[in-house]
Structures are given as C-alpha cells and as structure tokens.
Short mmCIF file of C-alpha atoms in Angstrom, two decimals:
data_model
loop_
_atom_site.label_atom_id
_atom_site.label_comp_id
_atom_site.label_asym_id
_atom_site.label_seq_id
_atom_site.Cartn_x
_atom_site.Cartn_y
_atom_site.Cartn_z
CA MET A 1 0.00 0.00 0.00
CA GLY A 2 1.09 3.56 -0.62
CA SER A 3 1.09 6.49 1.77
CA PHE A 4 -1.83 8.87 2.10
CA ASN A 5 -2.28 12.18 3.89
CA PRO A 6 -5.94 12.62 4.82
CA PRO A 7 -7.25 15.52 6.91
CA PHE A 8 -7.52 13.35 10.04
CA ASP A 9 -4.97 11.80 12.32
CA CYS A 10 -5.00 8.00 12.17
CA GLU A 11 -3.62 5.19 10.05
CA VAL A 12 -4.80 5.46 6.43
CA THR A 13 -3.41 3.59 3.44
CA VAL A 14 -4.13 3.48 -0.27
CA PRO A 15 -3.86 0.17 -2.14
CA ASP A 16 -0.86 -0.21 -4.38
CA PRO A 17 -2.12 -1.01 -7.91
CA LEU A 18 0.73 -3.52 -8.33
CA VAL A 19 -0.13 -5.50 -5.18
CA PRO A 20 -2.82 -8.24 -5.33
CA VAL A 21 -6.02 -7.57 -3.42
CA GLU A 22 -5.26 -10.58 -1.18
CA GLU A 23 -2.23 -8.69 0.12
CA THR A 24 -4.19 -5.47 0.44
CA LEU A 25 -7.00 -6.57 2.76
CA ALA A 26 -7.28 -9.54 5.10
CA ARG A 27 -10.70 -10.97 4.25
CA TRP A 28 -12.11 -14.42 4.96
CA SER A 29 -13.28 -14.53 1.34
CA TYR A 30 -12.37 -12.59 -1.79
CA SER A 31 -15.45 -13.56 -3.78
CA ASN A 32 -16.91 -10.05 -3.60
CA VAL A 33 -13.79 -7.96 -3.07
CA ASP A 34 -11.89 -5.36 -5.09
CA LYS A 35 -9.25 -2.94 -3.80
CA PRO A 36 -10.93 -0.13 -1.83
CA ALA A 37 -10.24 3.55 -2.44
CA PHE A 38 -8.47 3.56 0.90
CA HIS A 39 -8.29 1.75 4.20
CA VAL A 40 -8.82 3.67 7.44
CA THR A 41 -7.93 2.27 10.88
CA PRO A 42 -9.26 4.74 13.48
CA ASP A 43 -7.90 4.85 17.02
CA ASN A 44 -10.91 6.57 18.56
CA GLU A 45 -14.40 7.88 17.87
CA SER A 46 -13.13 11.27 16.72
CA HIS A 47 -11.20 9.55 13.93
CA ILE A 48 -14.36 7.74 12.87
CA ILE A 49 -16.33 10.98 12.72
CA GLN A 50 -13.59 12.61 10.62
CA ALA A 51 -13.49 9.63 8.27
CA LEU A 52 -17.26 9.71 7.81
CA GLU A 53 -17.18 13.42 7.03
CA TYR A 54 -14.41 12.85 4.49
CA GLY A 55 -16.31 9.98 2.88
CA ARG A 56 -19.56 11.91 2.78
CA GLU A 57 -17.96 14.95 1.10
CA ARG A 58 -16.30 12.78 -1.57
CA ARG A 59 -19.23 10.36 -2.02
CA PHE A 60 -17.41 7.23 -1.00
CA THR A 61 -19.35 4.23 0.24
CA VAL A 62 -18.31 3.28 3.77
CA VAL A 63 -17.90 -0.40 4.65
CA VAL A 64 -17.38 -1.02 8.36
CA ALA A 65 -15.19 -4.06 9.10
CA GLY A 66 -15.44 -5.65 12.52
CA GLY A 67 -14.11 -9.07 11.60
CA GLY A 68 -13.80 -9.27 7.82
CA ASN A 69 -15.97 -12.37 7.41
CA ALA A 70 -19.05 -10.99 5.64
CA ALA A 71 -18.50 -12.33 2.13
CA PHE A 72 -21.74 -10.79 0.85
CA VAL A 73 -20.57 -7.20 1.48
CA PRO A 74 -19.14 -5.70 -1.73
CA ILE A 75 -15.82 -3.90 -1.53
CA THR A 76 -15.22 -1.74 -4.60
CA LYS A 77 -12.86 0.95 -5.86
CA ASN A 78 -15.27 3.48 -4.32
CA THR A 79 -15.17 1.93 -0.84
CA LEU A 80 -13.87 3.69 2.24
CA TYR A 81 -12.89 0.59 4.22
CA LEU A 82 -13.21 1.41 7.91
CA SER A 83 -11.48 -1.20 10.07
CA LEU A 84 -12.43 -1.24 13.76
CA GLU A 85 -9.61 -3.57 14.83
CA LYS A 86 -8.41 -1.07 17.45
CA PHE A 87 -11.85 -0.95 19.08
CA ASP A 88 -11.00 -3.94 21.25
CA LEU A 89 -12.77 -3.09 24.52
CA LEU A 90 -13.84 -6.08 26.63
CA GLU A 91 -15.47 -5.28 29.97
CA LEU A 92 -17.55 -7.49 32.23
CA ASP A 93 -20.01 -5.92 34.68
CA GLU A 94 -20.83 -8.65 37.17
CA GLY A 95 -23.36 -6.45 38.94
CA SER A 96 -25.55 -6.02 35.87
CA GLN A 97 -24.56 -9.42 34.40
CA THR A 98 -23.46 -7.84 31.12
CA VAL A 99 -20.40 -7.62 28.92
CA THR A 100 -19.47 -4.71 26.68
CA PHE A 101 -17.25 -5.33 23.69
CA GLY A 102 -15.82 -3.01 21.06
CA GLY A 103 -16.78 -3.05 17.40
CA GLY A 104 -13.56 -4.83 16.42
CA VAL A 105 -13.73 -7.70 18.91
CA ARG A 106 -13.99 -11.26 17.59
CA ALA A 107 -15.91 -14.15 19.09
CA GLY A 108 -12.86 -16.07 20.28
CA SER A 109 -11.73 -13.15 22.43
CA VAL A 110 -15.14 -12.83 24.08
CA LEU A 111 -15.39 -16.57 24.69
CA THR A 112 -11.97 -16.76 26.37
CA TYR A 113 -12.29 -13.52 28.33
CA LEU A 114 -15.63 -14.45 29.87
CA ALA A 115 -14.71 -18.08 30.51
CA GLU A 116 -11.70 -17.03 32.57
CA LEU A 117 -14.10 -14.99 34.72
CA GLY A 118 -16.67 -17.78 34.99
CA PHE A 119 -19.24 -16.46 32.49
CA TYR A 120 -20.47 -16.95 28.94
CA THR A 121 -22.68 -15.20 26.43
CA VAL A 122 -24.23 -16.04 23.08
CA LEU A 123 -21.68 -15.96 20.28
CA PRO A 124 -21.10 -17.41 16.81
CA GLY A 125 -19.63 -20.86 16.17
CA SER A 126 -16.37 -19.47 14.81
CA ASN A 127 -13.67 -17.73 16.85
CA ALA A 128 -12.75 -15.50 13.90
CA VAL A 129 -16.17 -13.91 13.37
CA GLY A 130 -16.60 -10.31 14.48
CA MET A 131 -19.10 -9.95 17.31
CA SER A 132 -20.65 -6.73 16.00
CA GLY A 133 -21.51 -8.21 12.61
CA PHE A 134 -22.82 -11.33 14.33
CA VAL A 135 -25.23 -9.27 16.44
CA LEU A 136 -26.27 -6.81 13.72
CA GLY A 137 -26.97 -9.68 11.33
CA GLY A 138 -28.97 -11.78 13.79
CA GLY A 139 -26.64 -14.80 13.85
CA GLY A 140 -27.32 -18.22 15.33
CA HIS A 141 -25.33 -19.63 18.23
CA HIS A 142 -24.64 -22.56 20.54
CA PHE A 143 -27.06 -21.52 23.28
CA ILE A 144 -30.14 -20.76 21.22
CA GLY A 145 -32.22 -23.33 23.11
CA LEU A 146 -31.35 -21.76 26.47
CA HIS A 147 -31.26 -18.05 25.70
CA GLY A 148 -33.12 -17.54 22.45
CA LEU A 149 -31.82 -15.59 19.49
CA THR A 150 -28.95 -13.13 19.53
CA VAL A 151 -31.37 -10.19 19.65
CA ASP A 152 -32.87 -11.57 22.87
CA ASN A 153 -29.55 -10.97 24.60
CA VAL A 154 -28.71 -7.40 23.53
CA GLU A 155 -28.81 -4.65 26.13
CA SER A 156 -27.49 -1.62 24.25
CA PHE A 157 -25.53 -0.21 21.31
CA ARG A 158 -23.15 2.72 21.00
CA ILE A 159 -23.30 3.97 17.42
CA ILE A 160 -21.93 6.84 15.36
CA THR A 161 -24.42 7.88 12.69
CA ALA A 162 -23.77 9.15 9.17
CA ASP A 163 -23.95 12.78 10.31
CA GLY A 164 -21.38 12.21 13.06
CA ARG A 165 -23.68 11.95 16.06
CA THR A 166 -22.82 9.47 18.82
CA LEU A 167 -25.81 7.71 20.36
CA ASP A 168 -26.21 5.24 23.21
CA LEU A 169 -29.33 3.22 22.46
CA ASP A 170 -31.22 0.70 24.55
CA SER A 171 -34.81 -0.48 24.94
CA THR A 172 -35.77 2.80 26.65
CA ALA A 173 -35.03 4.82 23.50
CA ALA A 174 -37.96 6.84 22.17
CA GLY A 175 -39.17 8.02 18.78
CA GLU A 176 -36.92 7.37 15.80
CA GLU A 177 -34.05 6.45 18.11
CA ARG A 178 -36.19 3.54 19.23
CA SER A 179 -36.79 2.65 15.58
CA LEU A 180 -33.03 2.60 15.06
CA PHE A 181 -32.51 0.43 18.15
CA LYS A 182 -35.03 -2.09 16.83
CA VAL A 183 -33.31 -2.20 13.44
CA LEU A 184 -29.88 -2.75 14.97
CA ASN A 185 -31.25 -5.86 16.65
CA GLY A 186 -30.87 -8.29 13.79
CA ALA A 187 -31.10 -6.04 10.72
CA GLY A 188 -28.47 -3.44 11.54
CA LEU A 189 -26.19 -3.48 8.51
CA GLY A 190 -25.65 -0.04 7.00
CA TYR A 191 -27.03 2.34 9.62
CA GLY A 192 -23.84 3.63 11.22
CA VAL A 193 -20.62 2.61 12.91
CA VAL A 194 -21.39 0.47 15.95
CA VAL A 195 -18.41 1.10 18.22
CA SER A 196 -19.58 -1.10 21.10
CA ILE A 197 -22.38 -3.45 22.14
CA THR A 198 -23.49 -4.54 25.60
CA MET A 199 -25.00 -8.00 26.01
CA LYS A 200 -26.24 -10.27 28.75
CA VAL A 201 -23.89 -12.81 30.31
CA TYR A 202 -24.61 -15.97 32.27
CA PRO A 203 -22.57 -17.88 34.89
CA LEU A 204 -20.92 -21.01 33.52
CA SER A 205 -21.86 -22.76 36.75
CA GLY A 206 -25.51 -22.52 35.71
CA LEU A 207 -24.94 -24.97 32.85
CA GLY A 208 -24.11 -27.80 35.22
CA MET A 209 -21.07 -28.86 33.20
CA GLU A 210 -18.54 -31.06 34.96
CA ASN A 211 -15.25 -29.16 35.28
CA ASN A 212 -16.67 -26.61 32.81
CA GLN A 213 -16.49 -29.17 30.01
CA PHE A 214 -19.04 -29.52 27.25
CA VAL A 215 -19.82 -32.98 25.88
CA THR A 216 -19.78 -34.04 22.23
CA ARG A 217 -20.99 -37.38 20.93
CA ARG A 218 -19.48 -37.74 17.46
CA LEU A 219 -20.04 -40.42 14.82
CA ILE A 220 -18.19 -40.35 11.50
CA PHE A 221 -19.76 -42.30 8.65
CA PRO A 222 -18.56 -43.24 5.16
CA ALA A 223 -20.60 -41.72 2.34
CA SER A 224 -22.35 -45.05 1.80
CA GLU A 225 -24.07 -44.70 5.20
CA ILE A 226 -25.64 -41.30 4.60
CA ARG A 227 -29.14 -42.73 5.07
CA ALA A 228 -28.35 -44.03 8.55
CA ALA A 229 -26.79 -40.72 9.55
CA ALA A 230 -29.74 -38.79 8.12
CA GLU A 231 -32.29 -40.89 9.98
CA ALA A 232 -30.42 -40.37 13.23
CA LEU A 233 -30.35 -36.60 12.67
CA VAL A 234 -34.06 -36.26 11.97
CA SER A 235 -34.90 -38.37 15.02
CA PHE A 236 -33.95 -35.31 17.08
CA ASP A 237 -37.25 -33.58 16.34
CA HIS A 238 -37.42 -31.96 19.80
CA PRO A 239 -33.83 -31.48 21.01
CA ALA A 240 -33.19 -30.53 24.63
CA PRO A 241 -32.46 -26.81 25.16
CA LYS A 242 -28.79 -27.54 25.92
CA LEU A 243 -28.34 -29.69 22.81
CA ILE A 244 -27.40 -28.92 19.21
CA VAL A 245 -27.14 -31.77 16.71
CA ALA A 246 -25.42 -31.28 13.36
CA LEU A 247 -24.74 -33.44 10.32
CA THR A 248 -21.81 -32.20 8.24
CA CYS A 249 -20.72 -33.42 4.80
CA SER A 250 -17.04 -32.93 4.04
CA ASN A 251 -14.22 -34.20 1.88
CA GLY A 252 -11.14 -35.38 3.74
CA GLN A 253 -8.25 -32.99 3.30
CA PRO A 254 -4.54 -33.94 3.36
CA GLY A 255 -3.42 -34.79 6.87
CA THR A 256 -6.88 -35.87 8.04
CA PRO A 257 -8.01 -39.47 8.79
CA PHE A 258 -9.85 -39.67 5.43
CA PRO A 259 -7.77 -37.79 2.83
CA GLY A 260 -9.53 -37.43 -0.51
CA THR A 261 -12.63 -39.26 0.74
CA PRO A 262 -16.15 -37.88 1.31
CA PHE A 263 -17.55 -38.55 4.77
CA VAL A 264 -20.38 -37.53 7.07
CA VAL A 265 -20.01 -36.34 10.66
CA LEU A 266 -22.97 -36.50 13.01
CA ALA A 267 -22.15 -34.57 16.17
CA ALA A 268 -24.32 -33.78 19.17
CA THR A 269 -22.93 -31.03 21.41
CA TYR A 270 -24.36 -30.76 24.91
CA SER A 271 -23.71 -27.91 27.34
CA GLY A 272 -24.31 -29.82 30.55
CA SER A 273 -23.27 -32.92 32.45
CA LYS A 274 -22.06 -36.07 30.74
CA GLN A 275 -24.87 -38.08 32.29
CA GLU A 276 -27.48 -35.70 30.88
CA ALA A 277 -25.72 -35.69 27.50
CA GLU A 278 -25.79 -39.48 27.22
CA ARG A 279 -29.49 -39.51 28.07
CA GLU A 280 -30.37 -36.80 25.54
CA THR A 281 -28.28 -38.41 22.76
CA ALA A 282 -29.15 -42.05 23.47
CA VAL A 283 -29.85 -42.80 19.81
CA LEU A 284 -26.20 -42.09 18.99
CA PHE A 285 -25.11 -44.90 21.31
CA GLU A 286 -27.36 -47.56 19.76
CA GLU A 287 -25.32 -50.51 18.52
CA ARG A 288 -27.10 -50.70 15.16
CA LEU A 289 -25.98 -47.13 14.39
CA VAL A 290 -22.49 -47.34 15.91
CA LYS A 291 -21.73 -50.40 13.75
CA LYS A 292 -22.25 -48.31 10.62
CA ALA A 293 -19.87 -45.57 11.74
CA SER A 294 -16.14 -45.59 11.03
CA ILE A 295 -15.51 -43.70 14.26
CA ALA A 296 -17.74 -43.26 17.33
CA VAL A 297 -16.47 -41.26 20.29
CA THR A 298 -17.69 -39.21 23.23
CA VAL A 299 -15.45 -36.29 24.07
CA CYS A 300 -15.49 -33.91 27.05
CA GLU A 301 -13.61 -30.70 26.33
CA PRO A 302 -13.04 -27.42 28.20
CA TYR A 303 -15.62 -24.76 27.44
CA VAL A 304 -12.92 -22.48 25.98
CA LYS A 305 -12.56 -25.00 23.12
CA LEU A 306 -16.23 -24.69 22.16
CA ASN A 307 -15.42 -23.24 18.71
CA ASP A 308 -12.16 -25.07 18.03
CA ALA A 309 -13.79 -27.53 15.64
CA THR A 310 -14.29 -24.75 13.07
CA ASP A 311 -10.80 -23.25 13.30
CA GLY A 312 -9.79 -24.97 10.07
CA GLU A 313 -12.34 -22.88 8.16
CA ASN A 314 -11.08 -19.55 9.49
CA THR A 315 -8.17 -19.08 7.10
CA THR A 316 -8.35 -16.06 4.83
CA GLY A 317 -8.28 -16.34 1.06
CA GLY A 318 -10.09 -18.05 -1.78
CA TYR A 319 -13.69 -17.57 -2.82
CA LYS A 320 -16.08 -18.54 -0.05
CA ASP A 321 -19.74 -17.84 0.58
CA ILE A 322 -22.25 -19.11 3.13
CA ASN A 323 -25.99 -19.41 2.81
CA VAL A 324 -28.58 -20.73 5.27
CA ALA A 325 -32.02 -22.13 4.65
CA ALA A 326 -34.02 -21.81 7.89
CA LEU A 327 -36.50 -24.69 8.08
CA ASN A 328 -39.42 -25.92 10.16
CA ALA A 329 -38.88 -29.55 9.22
CA ILE A 330 -36.67 -31.94 7.31
CA SER A 331 -36.86 -35.63 6.36
CA ALA A 332 -34.14 -38.25 6.05
CA GLY A 333 -34.84 -38.54 2.34
CA THR A 334 -34.32 -34.81 1.91
CA VAL A 335 -31.02 -34.92 3.80
CA GLU A 336 -29.88 -37.80 1.63
CA GLU A 337 -30.84 -36.01 -1.60
CA ALA A 338 -29.03 -32.84 -0.55
CA PHE A 339 -25.95 -34.92 0.31
CA HIS A 340 -25.86 -36.50 -3.14
CA LEU A 341 -26.10 -33.07 -4.79
CA TRP A 342 -23.16 -31.91 -2.63
CA LEU A 343 -21.23 -35.05 -3.51
CA ALA A 344 -21.84 -34.58 -7.24
CA PHE A 345 -20.79 -30.91 -7.09
CA THR A 346 -17.56 -31.51 -5.18
CA THR A 347 -16.68 -34.58 -7.23
CA ALA A 348 -17.15 -32.80 -10.54
CA ASN A 349 -15.33 -29.65 -9.36
CA LYS A 350 -12.14 -30.65 -7.56
CA ASP A 351 -11.26 -27.02 -6.90
CA ALA A 352 -14.42 -26.84 -4.77
CA ASN A 353 -13.77 -29.95 -2.68
CA ARG A 354 -13.60 -27.88 0.53
CA THR A 355 -17.26 -26.97 0.00
CA MET A 356 -19.30 -28.10 2.99
CA LEU A 357 -22.94 -28.91 3.64
CA ALA A 358 -24.27 -28.93 7.20
CA ILE A 359 -27.72 -29.44 8.69
CA SER A 360 -28.31 -28.66 12.36
CA ARG A 361 -31.26 -29.04 14.72
CA PHE A 362 -31.96 -27.16 17.94
CA ASP A 363 -34.74 -26.18 20.33
CA THR A 364 -36.79 -23.06 19.55
CA SER A 365 -39.10 -22.98 22.58
CA PHE A 366 -37.41 -19.98 24.22
CA SER A 367 -37.08 -18.14 20.91
CA GLU A 368 -40.75 -18.48 20.11
CA THR A 369 -41.88 -17.15 23.49
CA ALA A 370 -39.48 -14.18 23.29
CA ARG A 371 -41.12 -12.69 20.19
CA ARG A 372 -41.56 -8.88 20.36
CA PRO A 373 -43.77 -6.53 18.31
CA GLY A 374 -42.01 -4.89 15.38
CA GLU A 375 -38.87 -7.01 15.62
CA PHE A 376 -36.71 -7.90 12.62
CA VAL A 377 -36.57 -11.66 13.02
CA GLY A 378 -37.93 -14.16 10.53
CA THR A 379 -36.74 -17.47 11.94
CA ARG A 380 -37.92 -17.79 15.55
CA ASP A 381 -39.86 -21.01 15.00
CA ARG A 382 -37.38 -22.67 12.64
CA GLY A 383 -35.43 -25.34 14.49
CA THR A 384 -33.51 -26.71 11.52
CA ALA A 385 -30.80 -24.88 9.60
CA CYS A 386 -29.24 -26.07 6.36
CA ILE A 387 -25.91 -24.34 5.73
CA ALA A 388 -24.08 -24.48 2.42
CA MET A 389 -20.55 -23.08 2.41
CA THR A 390 -18.98 -23.01 -1.03
CA CYS A 391 -15.21 -22.75 -1.20
CA TYR A 392 -12.98 -22.62 -4.28
CA THR A 393 -9.92 -20.81 -5.66
CA LYS A 394 -10.91 -20.29 -9.30
CA PRO A 395 -13.41 -17.45 -9.79
CA ASP A 396 -14.89 -19.06 -12.91
CA LEU A 397 -16.64 -21.58 -10.62
CA ARG A 398 -18.95 -18.85 -9.30
CA GLU A 399 -21.88 -19.71 -11.57
CA LYS A 400 -21.69 -23.44 -10.79
CA ALA A 401 -21.40 -22.71 -7.06
CA GLU A 402 -24.49 -20.51 -7.11
CA ALA A 403 -26.43 -23.19 -9.00
CA PHE A 404 -25.36 -25.78 -6.42
CA VAL A 405 -26.56 -23.64 -3.50
CA ALA A 406 -29.84 -22.87 -5.24
CA GLY A 407 -30.30 -26.60 -5.80
CA VAL A 408 -29.64 -27.41 -2.15
CA LYS A 409 -32.13 -24.81 -0.95
CA ALA A 410 -34.78 -26.06 -3.38
CA ILE A 411 -34.34 -29.61 -2.07
CA VAL A 412 -34.45 -28.87 1.65
CA ARG A 413 -37.39 -26.50 1.32
CA ARG A 414 -39.64 -29.19 -0.18
CA ASP A 415 -40.53 -30.34 3.34
CA ASN A 416 -41.54 -26.75 4.15
CA MET A 417 -43.89 -25.89 1.30
CA LYS A 418 -46.31 -24.11 3.65
CA SER A 419 -43.56 -21.88 5.05
CA VAL A 420 -42.14 -18.72 3.49
CA PRO A 421 -38.54 -19.38 2.37
CA ARG A 422 -36.20 -17.77 4.87
CA THR A 423 -32.47 -17.24 5.25
CA VAL A 424 -30.45 -15.33 7.87
CA LEU A 425 -29.13 -11.85 7.13
CA ASN A 426 -25.50 -12.44 8.02
CA ASN A 427 -25.44 -15.73 6.12
CA MET A 428 -26.88 -14.48 2.85
CA ARG A 429 -25.00 -14.60 -0.45
CA PRO A 430 -24.10 -11.57 -2.60
CA HIS A 431 -27.31 -11.76 -4.66
CA THR A 432 -29.84 -13.07 -2.13
CA LYS A 433 -33.28 -11.51 -2.59
CA LEU A 434 -34.45 -9.54 0.43
CA GLY A 435 -37.74 -11.45 0.46
CA GLU A 436 -35.81 -14.48 1.70
CA ILE A 437 -34.79 -12.53 4.82
CA PHE A 438 -37.85 -10.48 5.82
CA ASP A 439 -41.35 -9.81 4.55
CA GLU A 440 -42.10 -6.72 2.46
CA GLU A 441 -43.51 -4.70 5.37
CA ALA A 442 -40.30 -5.18 7.35
CA ILE A 443 -38.13 -4.27 4.35
CA LEU A 444 -40.08 -1.07 3.77
CA GLU A 445 -39.57 -0.11 7.41
CA LEU A 446 -35.85 -0.86 7.13
CA ARG A 447 -35.68 1.43 4.10
CA ARG A 448 -37.62 4.14 5.92
CA VAL A 449 -35.27 4.05 8.91
CA LYS A 450 -32.29 4.00 6.56
CA SER A 451 -33.55 7.12 4.81
CA LEU A 452 -33.85 8.92 8.16
CA TRP A 453 -30.45 8.04 9.58
CA ASP A 454 -28.41 7.80 6.38
CA PRO A 455 -30.26 9.81 3.70
CA GLN A 456 -27.19 10.02 1.42
CA ASN A 457 -26.53 6.25 1.66
CA LEU A 458 -23.04 6.84 3.02
CA PHE A 459 -22.93 3.29 4.42
CA TRP A 460 -23.21 0.19 2.28
CA SER A 461 -26.52 -1.49 2.97
CA PRO A 462 -28.38 -4.49 1.54
CA TRP A 463 -31.79 -2.87 1.88
CA LEU A 464 -31.90 -1.16 -1.52
CA ARG A 465 -31.65 -4.35 -3.57
CA ASP A 466 -34.63 -6.23 -5.03
CA ILE A 467 -37.21 -7.67 -2.65
#
C-alpha cells in the first residue's frame, strides 16, 4: 500500500495497484472484493467521525469491518474501508450481568475472556467472526435453546451515525431512536458505525457442566451410510435446550483421517453434564448405528474450546460464501438427496472440494416465546438450519457454485412448502433476494429508517436491492 495524507490523524493507506487484493485486505473470502479507495484504521471515535465526514464529502461508500468475514458485502474501488480492529474493549459488569465489547472484537476473544471470569454469552460458532456483525446480522449460536436468538440478549448499542452523532441506544429509547434500536437488533447493517455493544452474560456454573467441560458425541460415517446418519439426525425432532445436533458433509483434506474421501459427521454437542448428555443423545449410542460408523467417540472438552472444531475454516483467502435455509422440518430422504447433490458438485469440481454442507437441529421454545412486536426476526420457530458453504480458488466456478446452493435450498425447502422461504441476514449470499430474509412490510420499514439516519446512503446497505 502507498502512503496517504488525509485531513484526520489515524492510520490510512491506499492500495498499491501492483499489489494483489489478497495482500491489500485480510478478508475471509475474496469472492466479492476489489481494492478499496483507501483503508482507514481509526484509534478513537473522533477519527471515525472525521473519516465519515471525508467519505460523505467525496461520495465514498463506507464499509465497516469488525471481523472481515461478511463475504456478501461488496468492496469496490469506491469503498472507504473502515477497520475497527483497534476498538477492542472487553469489559464485564458482574453487577448487571453484562459484557461490553468493542466493534472490532472477535468471538474467540469474548469466549476466552468471559470463561476465565466464569461467564459466557451467546456468540457465533467461529472464533474469527466479528461480534458486532454477528449481532447486527442476527446470527445463530450454541445456546439458542437456552437463551433464544442473539437479539434476545442485547442490552445496548453505541453507534456513530452518518452525520457524526454518537448515540447510546437501549430499549428505553424513544421516537426514531427507538426505531433505530429495533433495526440494529438483527437487521443493523448499514445504519452507522457500531463502536460497542453490551449483552447479557450468564454464569458457567448454571450450565451444570462437569469441570466446565461440554460434551460431544461424534459419529463419523462413510458416504455409503448417509441414510443411517440422516435418519439419526431427523430423530432429534425436539432437542433438549442444551443440545445442538449437526450433520456435516465434508471431503477429507490432506493430513486428516480420510484424505480425498467424502464422509459424514454426526455430532451432538451438549452444554451440561455427561450423564445428561448421554441420556439426551441415546440414539447415537445404539449398537445398530455405531456399527455403521467408522468412528464413534464421546469427548469432554473445556468450554474455551467450544469453537475449536471450526478453526480450520477460518483461514483467509479463496472464494467462499455461506448461505442458510431456515427450516421448520426436514426428512431423512431430503437430507440424503441434498448430500448427493453436494457429492456430485464436489466430485465434478475438484477445486471446490472444501465446499461443505451442514444441517443442524436445535430447540426453539425460548425463541418463540421471546417474540416482540415490530422485531426484525424471521426465523424464531425454525429449528432446523441447512448451511451451504462453497469454497474454491478459481473465480470461474462462481456460476456453478451458485447453481449448487440454489439446488440445495430447493431440495431442503420441499418439506416446508407451507412456510415462506427464509435465510439469515449475516449468512446471505451476494445476490440473495431480500424477500428471503424479511417480509415486504419489514423491508419497507428498514428502508424508511435508513432514509432517516443515512439519507445520502453513506454506508453500504443491503436494503436497496430487489425484494
């Protein structure tokens, strides 16, 4: 990157035209990324305000980066890339049972910090994901059965708006500030720079884990036993609140037990005692099922390792996108059909053999009872999530990858014909229609609030695309 002398005092760089974009920005995926106009790394709120003023005067589009994992956010030659990596505040308030974290804090830092103090909060299943984007996009998490959706755990936001105002917003906000607070809870992309968020925390002791260890029952099946794995997954039609069950389809990478071979992992993660876990996952101990698995183990691991299983997917680079189909139901036949589509895609396109397909099931009882008027949540009653993560290094595979994901969603939604197709905001793809995320009334309200707080569209936002 070259030097740059902006009218504000913080680190600012301009991409060197001779340097590849991968060496210009650290992004989880480069599928929607060009070199920005410049890259700003503010040290404090004053620097943010100055950067926004500069961007507004010169008609740049501001993209706020809290973690760099949102592959659906376009970065273009007209982007003012605002990195919040120095906003790394982490502060527990035991009295109010809350934690406040800065806009640049990632999930792994929150998990470790709170665990060392005997607490936990809701957070994404990847240590590398930025917490602010996770909250603003309404992400799913390990404790959804116990504590509901992410938005059910937010206490307040500190945000800098397009005109440079700094606001502290919570549920007591009134008028259009209340409208903004509601939007930030699950649909908050493109309304300002969220510099910190305060969320509820819970004592780890309340989970009843032995030695603060969560329990995972894991069965690994060869591809030929997909039907058995699928039937076991769908048998968890009413999982316990502390339980999440997931079936993941992967190709063995070099250095793994199954290099070059497709396999299926069925894992049940329980945040409680081992005795409770074995009772709630009894089907995964049945001899008829265990015989079909290549590996069957029960593992107790420290809570701080909760997200370690996904660390292999956190590397930057390549072309990666995630999409979620939020479902009310799924059948074993549907799981099997989706698996075979995944297998055909990754077999025919070797460059995409790191593409994954995962289907998880969880309890929604708390989520459904926590519903609030005017909220921006479309998935409270959907206890099954189908996640397709495409991954490849050659950009000419984009069209085939999109066709694969569309095919997967069409398959898994057949069991949900009476439900409106839904995905999750922070797991959409670059061209996802807004109607998959919210209904038209909600989208119109999001546009109205956007026009009030960012009338010049300074911040990138998904809300102006087709419904």
